[in-house]
CSV table of C-alpha atoms in Angstrom, one decimal:
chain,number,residue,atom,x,y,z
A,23,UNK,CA,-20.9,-8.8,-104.4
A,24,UNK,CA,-21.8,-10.8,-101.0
A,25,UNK,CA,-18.0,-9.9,-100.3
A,26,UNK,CA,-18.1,-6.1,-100.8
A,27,UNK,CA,-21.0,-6.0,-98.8
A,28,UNK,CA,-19.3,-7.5,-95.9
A,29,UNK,CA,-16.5,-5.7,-96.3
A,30,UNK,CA,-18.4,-2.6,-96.2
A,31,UNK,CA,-20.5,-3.3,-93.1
A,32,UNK,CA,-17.3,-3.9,-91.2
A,33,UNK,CA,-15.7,-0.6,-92.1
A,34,UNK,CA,-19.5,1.1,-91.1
A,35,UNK,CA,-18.7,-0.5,-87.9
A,36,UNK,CA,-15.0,1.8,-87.0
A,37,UNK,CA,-17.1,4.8,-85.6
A,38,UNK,CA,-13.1,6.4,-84.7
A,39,UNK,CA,-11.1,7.3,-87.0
A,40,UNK,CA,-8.0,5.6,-84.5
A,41,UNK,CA,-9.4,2.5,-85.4
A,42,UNK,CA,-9.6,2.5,-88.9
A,43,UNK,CA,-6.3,0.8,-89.2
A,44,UNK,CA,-7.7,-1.9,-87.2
A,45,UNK,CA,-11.1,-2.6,-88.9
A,46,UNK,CA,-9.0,-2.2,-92.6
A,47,UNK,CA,-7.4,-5.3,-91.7
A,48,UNK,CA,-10.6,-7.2,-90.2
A,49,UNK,CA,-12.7,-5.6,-93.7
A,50,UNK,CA,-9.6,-7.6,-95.7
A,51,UNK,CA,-9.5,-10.5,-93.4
A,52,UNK,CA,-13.5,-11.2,-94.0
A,53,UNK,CA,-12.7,-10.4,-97.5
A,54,UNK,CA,-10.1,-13.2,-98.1
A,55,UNK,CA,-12.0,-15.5,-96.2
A,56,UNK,CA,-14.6,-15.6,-98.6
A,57,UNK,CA,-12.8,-16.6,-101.5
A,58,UNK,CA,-11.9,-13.0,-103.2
A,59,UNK,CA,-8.3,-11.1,-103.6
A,60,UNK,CA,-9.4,-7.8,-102.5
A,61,UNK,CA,-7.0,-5.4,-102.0
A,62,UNK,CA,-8.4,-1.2,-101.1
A,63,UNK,CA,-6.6,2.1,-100.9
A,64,UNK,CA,-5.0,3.7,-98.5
A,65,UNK,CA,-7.8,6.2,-98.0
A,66,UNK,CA,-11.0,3.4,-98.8
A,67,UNK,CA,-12.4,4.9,-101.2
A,68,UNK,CA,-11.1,2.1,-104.3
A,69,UNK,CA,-11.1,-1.7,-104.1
A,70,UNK,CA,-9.9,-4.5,-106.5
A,71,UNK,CA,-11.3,-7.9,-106.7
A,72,UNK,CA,-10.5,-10.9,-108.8
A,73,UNK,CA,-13.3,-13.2,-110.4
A,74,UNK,CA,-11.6,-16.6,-111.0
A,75,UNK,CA,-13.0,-18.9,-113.9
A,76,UNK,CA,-11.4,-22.2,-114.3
A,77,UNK,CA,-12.3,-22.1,-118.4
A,78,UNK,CA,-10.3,-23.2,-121.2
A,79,UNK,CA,-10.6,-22.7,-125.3
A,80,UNK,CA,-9.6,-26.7,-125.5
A,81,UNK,CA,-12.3,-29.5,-125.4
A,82,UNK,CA,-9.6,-32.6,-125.4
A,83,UNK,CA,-9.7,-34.9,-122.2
A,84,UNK,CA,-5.9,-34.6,-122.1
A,85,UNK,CA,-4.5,-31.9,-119.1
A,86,UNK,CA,-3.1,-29.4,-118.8
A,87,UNK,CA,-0.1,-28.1,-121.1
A,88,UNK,CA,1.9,-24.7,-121.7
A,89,UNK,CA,-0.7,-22.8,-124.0
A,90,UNK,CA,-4.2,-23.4,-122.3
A,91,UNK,CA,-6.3,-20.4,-121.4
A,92,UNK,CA,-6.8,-18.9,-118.2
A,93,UNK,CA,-9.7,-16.3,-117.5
A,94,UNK,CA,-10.6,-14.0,-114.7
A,95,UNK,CA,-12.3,-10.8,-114.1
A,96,UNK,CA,-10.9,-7.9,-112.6
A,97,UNK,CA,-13.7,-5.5,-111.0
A,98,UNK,CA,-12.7,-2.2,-110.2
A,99,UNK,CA,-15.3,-0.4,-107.5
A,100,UNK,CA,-15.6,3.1,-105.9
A,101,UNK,CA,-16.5,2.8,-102.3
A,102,UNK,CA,-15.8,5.9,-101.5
A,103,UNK,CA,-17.6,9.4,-100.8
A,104,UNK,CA,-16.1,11.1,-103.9
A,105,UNK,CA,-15.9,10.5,-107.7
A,106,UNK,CA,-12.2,9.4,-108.6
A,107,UNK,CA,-11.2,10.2,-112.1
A,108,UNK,CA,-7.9,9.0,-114.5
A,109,UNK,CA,-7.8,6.0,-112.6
A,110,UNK,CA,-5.0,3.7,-114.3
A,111,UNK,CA,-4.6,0.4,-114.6
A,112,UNK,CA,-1.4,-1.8,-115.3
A,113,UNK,CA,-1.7,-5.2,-115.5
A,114,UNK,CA,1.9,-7.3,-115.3
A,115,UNK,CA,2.3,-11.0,-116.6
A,116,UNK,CA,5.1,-13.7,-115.5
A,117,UNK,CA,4.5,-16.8,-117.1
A,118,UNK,CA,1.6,-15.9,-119.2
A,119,UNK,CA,1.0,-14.2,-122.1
A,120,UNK,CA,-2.6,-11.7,-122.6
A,121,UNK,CA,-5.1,-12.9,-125.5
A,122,UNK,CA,-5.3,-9.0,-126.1
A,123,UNK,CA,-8.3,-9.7,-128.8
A,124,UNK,CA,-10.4,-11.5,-125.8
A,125,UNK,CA,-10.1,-8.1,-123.8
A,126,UNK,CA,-10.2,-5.4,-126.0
A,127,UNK,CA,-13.6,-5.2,-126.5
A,128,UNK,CA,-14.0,-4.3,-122.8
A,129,UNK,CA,-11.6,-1.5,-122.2
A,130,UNK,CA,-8.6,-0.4,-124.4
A,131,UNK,CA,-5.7,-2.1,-123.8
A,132,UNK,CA,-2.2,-0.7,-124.4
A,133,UNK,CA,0.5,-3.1,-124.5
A,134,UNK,CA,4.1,-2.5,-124.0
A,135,UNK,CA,6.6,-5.8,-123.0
A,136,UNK,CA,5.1,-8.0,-120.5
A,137,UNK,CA,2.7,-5.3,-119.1
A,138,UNK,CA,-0.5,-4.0,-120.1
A,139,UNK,CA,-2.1,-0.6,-119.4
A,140,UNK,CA,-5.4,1.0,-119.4
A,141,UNK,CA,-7.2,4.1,-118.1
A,142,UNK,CA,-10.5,4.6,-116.3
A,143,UNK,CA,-12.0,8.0,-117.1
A,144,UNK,CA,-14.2,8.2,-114.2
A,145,UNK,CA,-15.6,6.6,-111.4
A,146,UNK,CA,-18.8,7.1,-109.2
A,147,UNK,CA,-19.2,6.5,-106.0
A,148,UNK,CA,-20.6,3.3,-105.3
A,149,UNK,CA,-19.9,2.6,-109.4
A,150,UNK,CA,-17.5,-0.9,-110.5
A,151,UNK,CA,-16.4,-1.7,-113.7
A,152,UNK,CA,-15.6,-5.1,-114.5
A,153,UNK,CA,-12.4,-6.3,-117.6
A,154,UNK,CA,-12.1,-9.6,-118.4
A,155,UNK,CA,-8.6,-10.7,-118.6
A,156,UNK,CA,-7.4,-13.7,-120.6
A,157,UNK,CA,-4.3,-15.2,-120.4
A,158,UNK,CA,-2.2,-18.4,-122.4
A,159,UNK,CA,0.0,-20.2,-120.9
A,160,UNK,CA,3.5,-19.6,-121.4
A,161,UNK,CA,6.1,-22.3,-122.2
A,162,UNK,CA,9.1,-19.8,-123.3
A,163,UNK,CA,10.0,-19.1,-119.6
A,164,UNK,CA,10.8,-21.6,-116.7
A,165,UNK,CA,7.4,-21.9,-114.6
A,166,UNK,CA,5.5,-22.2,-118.3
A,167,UNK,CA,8.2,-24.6,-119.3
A,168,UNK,CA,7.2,-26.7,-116.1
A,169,UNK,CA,3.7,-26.5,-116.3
A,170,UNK,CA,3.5,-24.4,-113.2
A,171,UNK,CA,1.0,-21.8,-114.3
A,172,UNK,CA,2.1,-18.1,-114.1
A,173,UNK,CA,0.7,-15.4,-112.4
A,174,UNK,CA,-0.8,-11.6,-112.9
A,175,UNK,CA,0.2,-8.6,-110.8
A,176,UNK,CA,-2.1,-5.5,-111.3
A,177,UNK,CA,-1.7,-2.1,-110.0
A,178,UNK,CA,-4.2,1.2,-109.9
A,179,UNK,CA,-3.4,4.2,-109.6
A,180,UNK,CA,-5.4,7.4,-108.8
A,181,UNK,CA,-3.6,10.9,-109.3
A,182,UNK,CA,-5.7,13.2,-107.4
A,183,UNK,CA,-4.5,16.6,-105.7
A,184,UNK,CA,-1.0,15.6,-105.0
A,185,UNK,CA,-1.5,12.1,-104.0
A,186,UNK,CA,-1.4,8.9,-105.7
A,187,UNK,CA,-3.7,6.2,-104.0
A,188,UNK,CA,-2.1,2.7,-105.3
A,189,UNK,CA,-4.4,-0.9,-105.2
A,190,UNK,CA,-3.0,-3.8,-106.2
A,191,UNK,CA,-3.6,-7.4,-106.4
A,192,UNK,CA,-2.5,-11.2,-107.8
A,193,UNK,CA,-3.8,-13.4,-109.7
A,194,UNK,CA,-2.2,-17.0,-109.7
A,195,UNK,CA,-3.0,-18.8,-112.7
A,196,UNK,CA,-2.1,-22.3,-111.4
A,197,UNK,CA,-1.7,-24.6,-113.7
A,198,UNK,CA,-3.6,-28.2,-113.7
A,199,UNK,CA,0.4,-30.2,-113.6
A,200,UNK,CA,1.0,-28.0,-110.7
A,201,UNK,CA,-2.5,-28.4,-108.9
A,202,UNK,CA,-1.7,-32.5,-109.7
A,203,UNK,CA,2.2,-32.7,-108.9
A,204,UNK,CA,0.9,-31.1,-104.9
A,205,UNK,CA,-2.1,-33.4,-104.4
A,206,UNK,CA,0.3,-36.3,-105.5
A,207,UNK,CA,2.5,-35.4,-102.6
A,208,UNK,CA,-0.5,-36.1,-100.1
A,209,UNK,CA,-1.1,-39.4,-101.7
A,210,UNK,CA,2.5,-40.7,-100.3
A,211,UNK,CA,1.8,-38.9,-97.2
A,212,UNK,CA,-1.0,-40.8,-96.8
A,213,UNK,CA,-2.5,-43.8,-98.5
A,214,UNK,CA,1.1,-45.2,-100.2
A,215,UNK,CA,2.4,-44.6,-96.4
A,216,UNK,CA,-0.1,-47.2,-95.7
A,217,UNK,CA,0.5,-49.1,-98.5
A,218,UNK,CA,4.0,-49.4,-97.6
A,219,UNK,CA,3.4,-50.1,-93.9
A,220,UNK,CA,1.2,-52.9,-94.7
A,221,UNK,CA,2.9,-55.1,-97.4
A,222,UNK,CA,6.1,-54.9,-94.8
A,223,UNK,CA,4.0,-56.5,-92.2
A,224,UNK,CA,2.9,-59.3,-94.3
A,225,UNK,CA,6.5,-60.1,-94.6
A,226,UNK,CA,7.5,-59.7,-90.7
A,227,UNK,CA,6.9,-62.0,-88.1
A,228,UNK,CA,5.4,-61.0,-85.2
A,229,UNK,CA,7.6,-61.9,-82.2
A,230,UNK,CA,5.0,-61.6,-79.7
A,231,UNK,CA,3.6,-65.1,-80.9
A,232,UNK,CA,4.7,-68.4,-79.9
A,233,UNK,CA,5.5,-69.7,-83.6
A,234,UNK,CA,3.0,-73.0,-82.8
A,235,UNK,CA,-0.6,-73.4,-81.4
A,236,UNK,CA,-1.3,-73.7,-78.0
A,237,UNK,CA,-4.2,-75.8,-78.1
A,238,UNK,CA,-2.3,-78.7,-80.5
A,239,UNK,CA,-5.7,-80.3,-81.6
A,240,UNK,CA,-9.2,-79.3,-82.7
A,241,UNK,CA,-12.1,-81.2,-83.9
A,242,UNK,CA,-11.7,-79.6,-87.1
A,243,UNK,CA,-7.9,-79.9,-88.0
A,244,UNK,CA,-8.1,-82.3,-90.6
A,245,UNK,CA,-9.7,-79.1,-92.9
A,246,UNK,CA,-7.9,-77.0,-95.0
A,247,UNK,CA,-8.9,-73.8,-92.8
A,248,UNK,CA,-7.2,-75.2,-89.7
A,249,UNK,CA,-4.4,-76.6,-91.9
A,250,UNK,CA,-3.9,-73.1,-93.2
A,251,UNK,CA,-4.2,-71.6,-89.3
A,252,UNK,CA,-1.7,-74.2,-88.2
A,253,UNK,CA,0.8,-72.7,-91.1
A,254,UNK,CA,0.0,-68.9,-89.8
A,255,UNK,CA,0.4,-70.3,-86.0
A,256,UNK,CA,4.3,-71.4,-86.8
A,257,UNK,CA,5.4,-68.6,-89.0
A,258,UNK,CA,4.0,-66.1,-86.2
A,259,UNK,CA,1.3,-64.5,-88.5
A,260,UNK,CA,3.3,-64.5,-92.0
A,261,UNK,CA,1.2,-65.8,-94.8
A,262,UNK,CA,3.7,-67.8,-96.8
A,263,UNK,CA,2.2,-66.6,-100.5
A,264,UNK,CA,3.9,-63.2,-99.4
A,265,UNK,CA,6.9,-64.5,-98.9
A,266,UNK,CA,6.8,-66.0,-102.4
A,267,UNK,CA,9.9,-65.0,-104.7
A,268,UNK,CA,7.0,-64.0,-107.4
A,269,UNK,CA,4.6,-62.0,-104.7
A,270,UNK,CA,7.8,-60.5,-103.3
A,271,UNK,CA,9.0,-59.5,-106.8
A,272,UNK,CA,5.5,-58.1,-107.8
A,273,UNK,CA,5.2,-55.8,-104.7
A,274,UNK,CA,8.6,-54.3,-104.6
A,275,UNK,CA,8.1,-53.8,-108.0
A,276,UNK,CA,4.6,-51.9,-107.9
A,277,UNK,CA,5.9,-50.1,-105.2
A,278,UNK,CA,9.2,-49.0,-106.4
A,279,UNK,CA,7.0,-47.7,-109.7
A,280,UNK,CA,4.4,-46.0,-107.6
A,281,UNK,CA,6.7,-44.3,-105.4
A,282,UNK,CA,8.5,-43.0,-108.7
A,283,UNK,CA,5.1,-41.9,-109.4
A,284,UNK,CA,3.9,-39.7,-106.9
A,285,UNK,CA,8.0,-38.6,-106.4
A,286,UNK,CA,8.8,-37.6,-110.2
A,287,UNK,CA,9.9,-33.9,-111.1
A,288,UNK,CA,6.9,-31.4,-112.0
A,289,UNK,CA,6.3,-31.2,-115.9
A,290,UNK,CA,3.7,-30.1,-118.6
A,291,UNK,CA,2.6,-33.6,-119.2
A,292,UNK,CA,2.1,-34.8,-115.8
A,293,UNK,CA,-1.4,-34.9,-115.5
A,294,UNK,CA,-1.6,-37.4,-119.3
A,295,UNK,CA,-1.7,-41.6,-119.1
A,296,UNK,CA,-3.0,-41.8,-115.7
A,297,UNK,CA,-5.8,-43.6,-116.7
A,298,UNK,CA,-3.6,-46.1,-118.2
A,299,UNK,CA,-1.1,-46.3,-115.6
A,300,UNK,CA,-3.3,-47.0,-113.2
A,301,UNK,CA,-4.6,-49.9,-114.9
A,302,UNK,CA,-1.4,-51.1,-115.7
A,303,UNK,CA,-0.7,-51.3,-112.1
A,304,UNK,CA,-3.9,-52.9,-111.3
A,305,UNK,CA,-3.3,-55.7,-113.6
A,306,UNK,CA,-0.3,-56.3,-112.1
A,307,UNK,CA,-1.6,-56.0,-108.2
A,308,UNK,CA,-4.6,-58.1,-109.3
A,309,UNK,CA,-3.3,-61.1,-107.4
A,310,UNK,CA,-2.8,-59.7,-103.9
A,311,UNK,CA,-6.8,-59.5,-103.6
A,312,UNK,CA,-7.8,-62.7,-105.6
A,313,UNK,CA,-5.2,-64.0,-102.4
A,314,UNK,CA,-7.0,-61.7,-99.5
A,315,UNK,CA,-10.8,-63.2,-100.6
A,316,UNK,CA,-9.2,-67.1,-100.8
A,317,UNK,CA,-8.1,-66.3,-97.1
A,318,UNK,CA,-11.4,-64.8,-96.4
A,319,UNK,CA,-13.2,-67.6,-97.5
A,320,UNK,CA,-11.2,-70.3,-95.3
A,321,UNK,CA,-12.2,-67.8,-92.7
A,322,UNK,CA,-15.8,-67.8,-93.6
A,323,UNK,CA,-15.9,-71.9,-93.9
A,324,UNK,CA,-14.3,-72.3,-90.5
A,325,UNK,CA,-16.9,-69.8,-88.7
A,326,UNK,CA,-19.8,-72.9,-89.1
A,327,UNK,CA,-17.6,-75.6,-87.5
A,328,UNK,CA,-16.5,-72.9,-84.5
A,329,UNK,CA,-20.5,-72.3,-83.8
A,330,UNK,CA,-20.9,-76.3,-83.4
A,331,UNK,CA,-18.1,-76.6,-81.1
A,332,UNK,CA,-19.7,-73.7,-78.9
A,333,UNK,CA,-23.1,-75.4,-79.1
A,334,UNK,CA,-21.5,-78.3,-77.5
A,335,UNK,CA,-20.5,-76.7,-74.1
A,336,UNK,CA,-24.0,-76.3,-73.5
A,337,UNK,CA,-25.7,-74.2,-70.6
A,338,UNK,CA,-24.7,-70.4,-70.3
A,339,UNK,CA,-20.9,-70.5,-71.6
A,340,UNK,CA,-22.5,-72.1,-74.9
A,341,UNK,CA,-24.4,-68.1,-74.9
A,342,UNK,CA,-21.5,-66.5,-73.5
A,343,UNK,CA,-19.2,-67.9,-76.6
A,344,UNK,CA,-21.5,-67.7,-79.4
A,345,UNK,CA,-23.1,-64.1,-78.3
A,346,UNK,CA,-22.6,-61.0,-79.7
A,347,UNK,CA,-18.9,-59.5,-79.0
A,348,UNK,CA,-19.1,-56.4,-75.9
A,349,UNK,CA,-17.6,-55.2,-73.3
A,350,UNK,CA,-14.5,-52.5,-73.1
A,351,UNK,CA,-11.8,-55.2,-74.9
A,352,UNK,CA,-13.8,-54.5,-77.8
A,353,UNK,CA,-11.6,-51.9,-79.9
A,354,UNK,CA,-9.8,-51.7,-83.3
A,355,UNK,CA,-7.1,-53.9,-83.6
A,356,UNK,CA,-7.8,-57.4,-81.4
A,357,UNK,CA,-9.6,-60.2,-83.4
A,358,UNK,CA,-13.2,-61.5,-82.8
A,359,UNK,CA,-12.1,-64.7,-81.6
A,360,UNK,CA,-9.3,-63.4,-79.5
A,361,UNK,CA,-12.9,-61.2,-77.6
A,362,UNK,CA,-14.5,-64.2,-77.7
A,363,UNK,CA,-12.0,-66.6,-75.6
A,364,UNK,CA,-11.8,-63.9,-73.2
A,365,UNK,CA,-15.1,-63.3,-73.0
A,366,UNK,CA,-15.7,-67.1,-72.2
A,367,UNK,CA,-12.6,-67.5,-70.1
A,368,UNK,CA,-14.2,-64.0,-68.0
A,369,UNK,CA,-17.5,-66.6,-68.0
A,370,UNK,CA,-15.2,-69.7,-66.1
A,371,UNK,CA,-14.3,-67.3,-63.5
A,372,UNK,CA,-10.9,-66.2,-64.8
A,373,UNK,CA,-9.9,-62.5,-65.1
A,374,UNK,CA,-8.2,-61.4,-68.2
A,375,UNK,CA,-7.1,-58.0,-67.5
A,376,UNK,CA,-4.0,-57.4,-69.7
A,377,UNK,CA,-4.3,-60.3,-71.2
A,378,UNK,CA,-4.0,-60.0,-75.6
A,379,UNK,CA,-3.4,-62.0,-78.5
A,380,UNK,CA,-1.5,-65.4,-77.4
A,381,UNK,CA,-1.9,-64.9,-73.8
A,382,UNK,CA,-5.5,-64.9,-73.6
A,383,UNK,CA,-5.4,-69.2,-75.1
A,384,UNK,CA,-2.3,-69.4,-72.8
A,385,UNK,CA,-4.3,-68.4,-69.8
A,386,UNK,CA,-6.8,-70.5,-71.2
A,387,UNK,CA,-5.0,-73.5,-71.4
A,388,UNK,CA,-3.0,-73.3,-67.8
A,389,UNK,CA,-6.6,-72.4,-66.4
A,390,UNK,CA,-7.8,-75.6,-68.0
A,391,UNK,CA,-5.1,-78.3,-67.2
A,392,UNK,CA,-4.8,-76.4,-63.4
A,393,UNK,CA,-7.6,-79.3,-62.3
A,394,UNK,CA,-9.2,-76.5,-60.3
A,395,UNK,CA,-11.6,-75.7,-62.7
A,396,UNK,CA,-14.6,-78.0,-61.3
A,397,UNK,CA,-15.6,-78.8,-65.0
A,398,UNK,CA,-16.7,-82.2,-65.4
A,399,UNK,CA,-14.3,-84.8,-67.7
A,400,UNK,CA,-17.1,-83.9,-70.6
A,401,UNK,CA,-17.3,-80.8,-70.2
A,402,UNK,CA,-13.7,-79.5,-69.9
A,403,UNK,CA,-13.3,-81.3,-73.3
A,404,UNK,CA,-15.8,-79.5,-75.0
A,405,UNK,CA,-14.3,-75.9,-73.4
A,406,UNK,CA,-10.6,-77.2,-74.4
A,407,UNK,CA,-12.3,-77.9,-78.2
A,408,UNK,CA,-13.8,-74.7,-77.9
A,409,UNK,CA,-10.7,-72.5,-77.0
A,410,UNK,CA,-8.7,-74.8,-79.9
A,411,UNK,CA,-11.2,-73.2,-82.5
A,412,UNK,CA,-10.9,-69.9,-81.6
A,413,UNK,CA,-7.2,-70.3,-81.2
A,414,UNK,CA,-7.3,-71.5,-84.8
A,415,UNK,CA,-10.2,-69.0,-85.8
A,416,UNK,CA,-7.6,-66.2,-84.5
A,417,UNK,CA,-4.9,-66.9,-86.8
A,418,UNK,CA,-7.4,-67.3,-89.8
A,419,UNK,CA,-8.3,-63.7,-88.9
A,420,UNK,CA,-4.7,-62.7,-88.6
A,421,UNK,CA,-4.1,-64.0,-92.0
A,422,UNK,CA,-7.3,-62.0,-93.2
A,423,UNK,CA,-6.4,-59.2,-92.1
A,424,UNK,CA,-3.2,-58.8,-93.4
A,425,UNK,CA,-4.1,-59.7,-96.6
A,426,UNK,CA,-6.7,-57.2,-96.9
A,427,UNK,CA,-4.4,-54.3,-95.7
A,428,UNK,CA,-2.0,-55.4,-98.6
A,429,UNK,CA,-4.9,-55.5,-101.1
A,430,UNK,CA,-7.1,-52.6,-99.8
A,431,UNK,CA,-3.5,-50.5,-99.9
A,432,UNK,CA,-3.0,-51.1,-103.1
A,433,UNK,CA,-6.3,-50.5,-104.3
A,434,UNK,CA,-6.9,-47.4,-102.1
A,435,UNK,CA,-3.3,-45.6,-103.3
A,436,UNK,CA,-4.1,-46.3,-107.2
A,437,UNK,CA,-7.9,-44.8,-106.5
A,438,UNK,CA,-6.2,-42.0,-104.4
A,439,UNK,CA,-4.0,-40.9,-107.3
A,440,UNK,CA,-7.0,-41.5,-109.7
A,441,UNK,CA,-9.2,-38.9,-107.1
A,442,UNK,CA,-6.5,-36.3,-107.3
A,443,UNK,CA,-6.1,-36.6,-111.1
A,444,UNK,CA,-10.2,-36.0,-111.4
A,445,UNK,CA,-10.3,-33.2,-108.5
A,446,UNK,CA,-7.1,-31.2,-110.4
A,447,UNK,CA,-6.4,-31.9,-114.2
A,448,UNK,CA,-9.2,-29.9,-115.2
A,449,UNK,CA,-7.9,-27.4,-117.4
A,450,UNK,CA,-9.1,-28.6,-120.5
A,451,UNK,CA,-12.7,-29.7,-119.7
């Protein structure tokens, strides 16, 4: 009753009668913000609320389906000055039909088509009387037949010297495919919108790049990680397993079969086999992050050989290469070793403003082969075998993170439509 009493202590609060009108609507606006469906008389002296439970007679773990059970309770209050008396109550349903012995004992219940009617002798100030009303699920009309729920409408009345004060209020008995079919709309919105976005970037080249390494040797190219960053280099970023008639196959596939998913028509039995779907499409999706942890772990081998080359600068720009990542470059979307190279290239005296991706190891390398670096023969090898790593170390990240997007899509739209299943189709647990 937290909600009556704020509704009350804003209508204490119009002192004028010319501002009743005004303080009704900030009494309901309270009211409705608080969860409840109130809805009071013209003259304030009768409200209605609606007490939602989400309870169901069935204990399966299947959804919902036309003929689940719906309950609420309907508390009728006297808030005025004055005793009201005949007080009637009719109750209409669309979409649902009234379990008549699950109310009866509470107040007696006439029934005539799709209405039902009852009468309040009298009423007290400051006295409520609370029905329970029970309702099944219809499936012999179109939103039943759909699985969309149905809804109550409920009028009072109060004859008294000449005037009839009228209350009324809605209940919406949304049904669990309903609740299901919306939240599965947010999912393409969102995470399958990702999904989508990232699986056609592991198949587009990125123009921007040069299609070939800049730096053409590194001490470490005869291993498979450089190998594997020389491929990435000349296909401009595109990892050649996604381009693979099977992986290509497999994708569209998935997400042709997802998209049908989260687009198909409203029905009874949506909220059934998701658990098994799900996994289905797991199984099949399986492969895209065994590929993004084998492209992780070329990364992760490659990091050890990238340290040594940085040790053998020596002095400060050994520090500056192998230090923590900082400064303002630092955001979402530009690689560790891209930060790093401009970090040390910052270090040799050379600005990088505006410089990204491929231009920061093409700046490198014109800085380098200028001759007015003042580096000794030694030393400019070991920055040149330095900037080759992280040119190669770049790409391997590239590759990673591409992979991962595809994989984590995947993963994150299936566990998306699992969280909306669990958070919706509750109606018969």
């Amino acid at each position: 009753m937290v909600v009556l009493r704020l509704c009350e202590a804003v209508t204490a609060a119009c002192l004028s009668r010319r501002l009743l009108h005004r303080c009704r609507a900030l009494a309901l606006a309270v009211a409705a913000g608080a969860g409840a469906l109130p809805v009071a008389a013209a003259d304030w002296g009768l409200a209605v609320f609606l007490i939602a439970e989400r309870t169901t007679d069935r204990a399966s773990q299947a959804s919902y389906a036309p003929g689940d059970r719906a309950r609420t309770r309907l508390a009728v209050e006297n808030r005025g000055a004055v005793g009201l008396s005949d007080i009637r109550i009719e109750i209409e349903f669309v979409g649902a039909v009234p379990v008549l012995s699950a109310m009866r004992e509470a107040a007696d219940w006439t029934a005539e088509a799709d209405r039902l009617r009852t009468v309040i002798a009298t009423l007290d100030p400051g006295q409520s009387v609370e029905f329970p009303v029970v309702v099944e699920l219809a499936d012999g009309t179109e939103r039943g037949a759909r699985g969309t729920g149905g809804e109550a409408r409920i009028r009072v009345t109060v004859p008294a010297s000449g005037e009839t004060v009228v209350t009324q209020a809605r209940w919406p008995i949304v049904g669990c495919a309903r609740a299901y079919h919306d939240a599965l709309r947010l999912v393409r919105l969102s995470e399958f919108a990702d999904l989508r976005a990232a699986v056609e970037a592991s198949l587009t080249p990125d123009t921007d790049l040069p299609g070939r390494l800049i730096f053409v040797r590194a001490p470490a190219d005869s291993t498979a990680p450089a190998k594997f960053a020389g491929q990435i280099a000349r296909t401009r970023g595109v990892d050649g397993f996604f381009t693979t008639e099977d992986a290509r196959w497999v994708a569209g596939r998935v997400i042709r079969d997802i998209d049908a998913y989260l687009g198909q028509d409203l029905y009874p039995g949506l909220c059934t086999g998701v658990v098994q779907w799900t996994a289905a499409m797991e199984a099949q999706v399986d492969r895209f992050a065994r590929r993004a942890a084998q492209t992780r772990a070329l990364l992760d081998a490659f990091l050890p050989a990238v340290s040594d080359t940085a040790a053998s600068i020596g002095g400060g720009l050994a520090a500056e290469i192998g230090g923590e990542i900082g400064g303002e470059g630092s955001g979402p979307g530009r690689h560790d070793a891209e930060l790093l190279a401009a970090e040390l290239l910052a270090a040799l005296g050379t600005r990088t403003d505006g410089l990204s991706g491929a231009g920061v190891f093409a700046a490198a390398q014109g800085w380098i082969g200028s001759g007015s670096h003042g580096l000794g023969e030694a030393e400019r090898r070991a920055v040149d075998a330095a900037f080759a790593m992280l040119e190669r170390q770049w790409y391997l990240e590239m590759a990673a993170t591409r992979a991962d997007a595809v994989a984590d899509g995947f993963a994150r739209t299936l566990e998306a439509i699992r969280a909306a299943h669990g958070a919706t189709c509750t109606c018969r647990r």
